[in-house]
Amino acid sequence: MNRIEAINSFINEEDRVVDVGCDQAKLSLMLAKRNMPSIASDISEKVISKAKSNISNPLIDFRVSNGLEMIKEGEANTLVLSGMGTHTILDILNNTKLRFDKIITISNNYHDILRTKMNDLNYKVSKEQIIKENNKYYNLIVFDNGNKKYTSEEIELGLNHVDNDMYKEYLNYLLNKYLTIKESSKDKNDKIDMLIDLLNNKIKSIS
Ligand SMILES: C[S@@+](CC[C@H](N)C(=O)[O-])C[C@H]1O[C@@H](n2cnc3c(N)ncnc32)[C@H](O)[C@@H]1O
């Protein structure tokens, strides 16, 4: 399963989707195959005109939009933000009054900050999935409305993972990565030590 297929698997027939940062609108194409309309938006005019010239499907509503600026209240209840960094995702959400029943993210970085700050915006983690595409791991997170008190393990390593085998593989990859960093650095790094402890405990608990 690739990233876009994974996002698609968390979308139900009744969801009204806006994909912000759609690029070539692969998700909207998948949704159209399910006979579902969606909004495919991107900040880049060039990207949208290229997507429009490749795809002509009445179920896809293309928009040039910085974040959610061109999306109106009531047009969508499910937001997809994939292939961008945590700070861009948070900027987009901090700059809108719109609320969503479901937000699906695949951030490139800082998943700990994403989980924490989304909680401040009253969006809590519902499910997570690790996807491996072209030998790279991606952390998909589905948020819904509400607030949660997370443990530090949940903030750092996520929770409610749907693919346990891939999650274990990812945890082992992270453990090796942090052990290598620790070995190659002369200085003590409390954050790396904390992550190594969390990873060792988590791997033990799910093996
Ligand atoms: C790497 S692509 C990701 C494409 C697709 N969502 C995916 O996951 O494969 C990132 C896209 O986000 C768009 N983007 C970046 N910042 C944005 C913003 N503030 N609002 C809307 N789109 C944005 C870029 O133009 C680019 O097309």
Tab-separated table of C-alpha atoms and ligand atoms in Angstrom:
chain	number	residue	atom	x	y	z
A	1	MET	CA	0.000	0.000	0.000
A	2	ASN	CA	1.459	3.396	-0.960
A	3	ARG	CA	0.902	6.702	0.888
A	4	ILE	CA	-2.053	7.849	-1.194
A	5	GLU	CA	-3.741	4.418	-0.999
A	6	ALA	CA	-3.280	4.517	2.772
A	7	ILE	CA	-4.944	7.956	2.989
A	8	ASN	CA	-7.754	6.677	0.755
A	9	SER	CA	-8.314	3.729	3.128
A	10	PHE	CA	-9.167	6.123	5.996
A	11	ILE	CA	-11.807	7.972	3.934
A	12	ASN	CA	-15.436	6.796	4.125
A	13	GLU	CA	-18.076	7.141	1.403
A	14	GLU	CA	-19.889	9.948	3.259
A	15	ASP	CA	-16.756	12.085	3.832
A	16	ARG	CA	-16.511	15.372	1.924
A	17	VAL	CA	-12.810	15.764	1.272
A	18	VAL	CA	-10.519	18.700	0.639
A	19	ASP	CA	-6.934	17.732	-0.220
A	20	VAL	CA	-4.707	20.754	0.503
A	21	GLY	CA	-1.355	20.528	-1.276
A	22	CYS	CA	-2.842	18.067	-3.775
A	23	ASP	CA	-0.019	18.322	-6.348
A	24	GLN	CA	-1.149	16.010	-9.185
A	25	ALA	CA	-4.443	15.194	-7.399
A	26	LYS	CA	-3.746	11.470	-7.078
A	27	LEU	CA	-6.002	11.215	-4.031
A	28	SER	CA	-8.901	12.990	-5.766
A	29	LEU	CA	-8.520	10.613	-8.706
A	30	MET	CA	-8.802	7.635	-6.349
A	31	LEU	CA	-11.855	9.178	-4.723
A	32	ALA	CA	-13.402	9.860	-8.143
A	33	LYS	CA	-12.971	6.140	-8.937
A	34	ARG	CA	-15.119	5.527	-5.841
A	35	ASN	CA	-17.602	8.016	-7.336
A	36	MET	CA	-16.804	10.543	-4.583
A	37	PRO	CA	-16.482	14.269	-5.292
A	38	SER	CA	-13.593	16.180	-3.700
A	39	ILE	CA	-11.770	19.494	-3.694
A	40	ALA	CA	-8.136	19.320	-4.850
A	41	SER	CA	-6.286	22.490	-3.896
A	42	ASP	CA	-2.725	23.718	-4.071
A	43	ILE	CA	-0.929	26.999	-3.438
A	44	SER	CA	0.766	26.774	-6.844
A	45	GLU	CA	-1.137	28.001	-9.872
A	46	LYS	CA	1.283	26.065	-12.082
A	47	VAL	CA	0.602	22.813	-10.227
A	48	ILE	CA	-3.165	23.238	-10.511
A	49	SER	CA	-3.120	24.130	-14.204
A	50	LYS	CA	-0.898	21.092	-14.916
A	51	ALA	CA	-3.230	18.816	-12.915
A	52	LYS	CA	-6.267	20.291	-14.688
A	53	SER	CA	-4.730	19.712	-18.116
A	54	ASN	CA	-3.988	16.054	-17.258
A	55	ILE	CA	-7.266	15.299	-15.529
A	56	SER	CA	-10.733	16.153	-16.649
A	57	ASN	CA	-13.128	14.707	-14.123
A	58	PRO	CA	-16.354	16.484	-13.089
A	59	LEU	CA	-16.039	15.020	-9.568
A	60	ILE	CA	-12.804	16.971	-8.926
A	61	ASP	CA	-13.092	20.652	-7.987
A	62	PHE	CA	-9.639	22.203	-8.515
A	63	ARG	CA	-8.695	25.348	-6.584
A	64	VAL	CA	-5.607	27.512	-6.284
A	65	SER	CA	-5.498	28.248	-2.550
A	66	ASN	CA	-2.957	29.070	0.115
A	67	GLY	CA	-4.011	26.571	2.770
A	68	LEU	CA	-7.761	26.802	3.350
A	69	GLU	CA	-8.182	30.405	2.180
A	70	MET	CA	-10.402	29.482	-0.796
A	71	ILE	CA	-12.462	26.849	1.026
A	72	LYS	CA	-15.833	27.916	2.378
A	73	GLU	CA	-17.621	26.811	5.539
A	74	GLY	CA	-19.590	23.592	4.948
A	75	GLU	CA	-17.787	22.562	1.750
A	76	ALA	CA	-15.749	19.785	3.387
A	77	ASN	CA	-15.683	17.836	6.642
A	78	THR	CA	-12.473	15.888	5.990
A	79	LEU	CA	-9.119	17.590	5.470
A	80	VAL	CA	-6.017	15.954	3.993
A	81	LEU	CA	-2.592	17.569	4.500
A	82	SER	CA	0.065	15.279	3.098
A	83	GLY	CA	3.644	15.743	1.931
A	84	MET	CA	4.387	18.930	3.832
A	85	GLY	CA	6.175	19.759	7.066
A	86	THR	CA	4.570	20.000	10.498
A	87	HIS	CA	5.033	23.779	10.638
A	88	THR	CA	3.218	24.276	7.311
A	89	ILE	CA	0.396	21.996	8.505
A	90	LEU	CA	0.076	23.961	11.755
A	91	ASP	CA	0.214	27.342	9.938
A	92	ILE	CA	-2.628	26.217	7.673
A	93	LEU	CA	-4.762	25.203	10.673
A	94	ASN	CA	-3.884	28.287	12.709
A	95	ASN	CA	-4.968	30.496	9.798
A	96	THR	CA	-8.503	29.164	9.454
A	97	LYS	CA	-11.735	29.259	11.438
A	98	LEU	CA	-12.975	26.120	9.640
A	99	ARG	CA	-13.354	22.946	11.703
A	100	PHE	CA	-13.168	19.380	10.365
A	101	ASP	CA	-14.528	16.060	11.654
A	102	LYS	CA	-11.388	14.306	10.433
A	103	ILE	CA	-7.893	15.492	9.485
A	104	ILE	CA	-5.468	13.080	7.828
A	105	THR	CA	-1.825	14.161	7.853
A	106	ILE	CA	1.415	12.766	6.498
A	107	SER	CA	3.981	15.200	7.800
A	108	ASN	CA	7.621	15.034	6.741
A	109	ASN	CA	8.935	15.863	10.212
A	110	TYR	CA	8.345	16.665	13.936
A	111	HIS	CA	5.476	14.243	14.605
A	112	ASP	CA	5.881	14.901	18.353
A	113	ILE	CA	5.208	18.628	17.822
A	114	LEU	CA	2.319	17.824	15.481
A	115	ARG	CA	0.593	15.568	18.081
A	116	THR	CA	1.109	18.173	20.828
A	117	LYS	CA	0.001	21.243	18.877
A	118	MET	CA	-2.971	19.479	17.281
A	119	ASN	CA	-4.144	18.676	20.808
A	120	ASP	CA	-3.962	22.414	21.601
A	121	LEU	CA	-6.203	22.983	18.546
A	122	ASN	CA	-8.613	20.367	19.968
A	123	TYR	CA	-7.762	17.618	17.481
A	124	LYS	CA	-6.709	14.278	19.003
A	125	VAL	CA	-5.033	11.245	17.448
A	126	SER	CA	-7.541	8.633	16.416
A	127	LYS	CA	-5.313	6.225	14.450
A	128	GLU	CA	-1.839	6.052	12.970
A	129	GLN	CA	-0.156	4.013	10.268
A	130	ILE	CA	3.455	3.670	9.134
A	131	ILE	CA	3.829	3.309	5.381
A	132	LYS	CA	7.058	2.368	3.604
A	133	GLU	CA	7.384	3.813	0.112
A	134	ASN	CA	10.611	3.759	-1.934
A	135	ASN	CA	12.460	2.582	1.179
A	136	LYS	CA	11.330	5.599	3.216
A	137	TYR	CA	8.985	5.533	6.211
A	138	TYR	CA	5.972	7.845	6.402
A	139	ASN	CA	3.856	8.421	9.514
A	140	LEU	CA	0.184	8.875	8.666
A	141	ILE	CA	-1.952	10.300	11.490
A	142	VAL	CA	-5.734	10.534	11.551
A	143	PHE	CA	-7.062	13.192	13.935
A	144	ASP	CA	-10.610	13.711	15.122
A	145	ASN	CA	-12.189	16.274	17.423
A	146	GLY	CA	-11.260	16.351	21.086
A	147	ASN	CA	-8.461	16.488	23.548
A	148	LYS	CA	-6.290	13.772	25.042
A	149	LYS	CA	-3.717	13.510	27.802
A	150	TYR	CA	-0.798	11.769	26.106
A	151	THR	CA	2.108	9.960	27.728
A	152	SER	CA	5.580	11.005	26.549
A	153	GLU	CA	5.803	7.648	24.726
A	154	GLU	CA	2.599	8.467	22.798
A	155	ILE	CA	3.832	11.968	21.938
A	156	GLU	CA	7.141	10.627	20.602
A	157	LEU	CA	6.161	7.282	19.060
A	158	GLY	CA	2.485	7.665	18.315
A	159	LEU	CA	-0.517	5.553	19.282
A	160	ASN	CA	-3.287	3.318	17.944
A	161	HIS	CA	-1.157	2.041	15.066
A	162	VAL	CA	-3.159	-0.052	12.595
A	163	ASP	CA	-0.251	-1.973	11.019
A	164	ASN	CA	1.699	-3.495	13.897
A	165	ASP	CA	4.318	-5.276	11.767
A	166	MET	CA	5.257	-2.085	9.901
A	167	TYR	CA	5.180	-0.143	13.186
A	168	LYS	CA	7.678	-2.600	14.743
A	169	GLU	CA	9.919	-2.327	11.681
A	170	TYR	CA	9.787	1.491	11.950
A	171	LEU	CA	10.579	1.443	15.703
A	172	ASN	CA	13.622	-0.748	15.046
A	173	TYR	CA	14.728	1.595	12.260
A	174	LEU	CA	14.420	4.569	14.651
A	175	LEU	CA	16.294	2.731	17.415
A	176	ASN	CA	19.201	1.975	15.060
A	177	LYS	CA	19.206	5.569	13.835
A	178	TYR	CA	19.399	7.029	17.370
A	179	LEU	CA	21.994	4.457	18.501
A	180	THR	CA	24.179	5.471	15.535
A	181	ILE	CA	23.780	9.158	16.424
A	182	LYS	CA	24.658	8.405	20.067
A	183	GLU	CA	27.763	6.411	19.086
A	184	SER	CA	29.035	9.066	16.716
A	185	SER	CA	28.587	11.971	19.120
A	186	LYS	CA	30.988	12.779	21.963
A	187	ASP	CA	28.496	14.893	23.912
A	188	LYS	CA	25.671	13.555	26.017
A	189	ASN	CA	22.299	14.191	24.421
A	190	ASP	CA	19.370	13.788	26.851
A	191	LYS	CA	16.724	13.766	24.130
A	192	ILE	CA	18.466	10.944	22.198
A	193	ASP	CA	18.912	8.956	25.448
A	194	MET	CA	15.235	9.437	26.273
A	195	LEU	CA	14.186	8.282	22.782
A	196	ILE	CA	16.415	5.203	22.983
A	197	ASP	CA	14.813	4.254	26.324
A	198	LEU	CA	11.298	4.790	25.002
A	199	LEU	CA	12.063	2.761	21.870
A	200	ASN	CA	13.626	-0.140	23.800
A	201	ASN	CA	10.623	-0.290	26.154
A	202	LYS	CA	8.086	-0.024	23.345
A	203	ILE	CA	9.775	-2.690	21.192
A	204	LYS	CA	9.898	-5.044	24.218
A	205	SER	CA	6.240	-4.406	25.046
A	206	ILE	CA	4.929	-5.202	21.557
A	207	SER	CA	7.218	-8.140	20.676
B	1	LIG	C1	5.342	17.234	-1.815
B	1	LIG	S1	3.829	17.790	-2.457
B	1	LIG	C2	2.728	16.626	-1.761
B	1	LIG	C3	1.733	16.119	-2.742
B	1	LIG	C4	0.717	15.126	-2.202
B	1	LIG	N1	-0.158	15.731	-1.219
B	1	LIG	C5	1.408	13.911	-1.610
B	1	LIG	O1	1.300	13.674	-0.406
B	1	LIG	O2	2.074	13.189	-2.368
B	1	LIG	C6	3.486	19.252	-1.502
B	1	LIG	C7	2.462	20.173	-2.189
B	1	LIG	O3	2.012	21.103	-1.204
B	1	LIG	C8	1.834	22.356	-1.825
B	1	LIG	N2	1.810	23.368	-0.759
B	1	LIG	C9	2.845	23.784	0.015
B	1	LIG	N3	2.435	24.738	0.889
B	1	LIG	C10	1.092	24.905	0.672
B	1	LIG	C11	0.101	25.749	1.225
B	1	LIG	N4	0.381	26.622	2.204
B	1	LIG	N5	-1.170	25.667	0.755
B	1	LIG	C12	-1.477	24.804	-0.242
B	1	LIG	N6	-0.575	23.991	-0.831
B	1	LIG	C13	0.699	24.037	-0.382
B	1	LIG	C14	3.000	22.428	-2.826
B	1	LIG	O4	2.748	23.358	-3.864
B	1	LIG	C15	3.074	20.978	-3.325
B	1	LIG	O5	2.314	20.772	-4.500
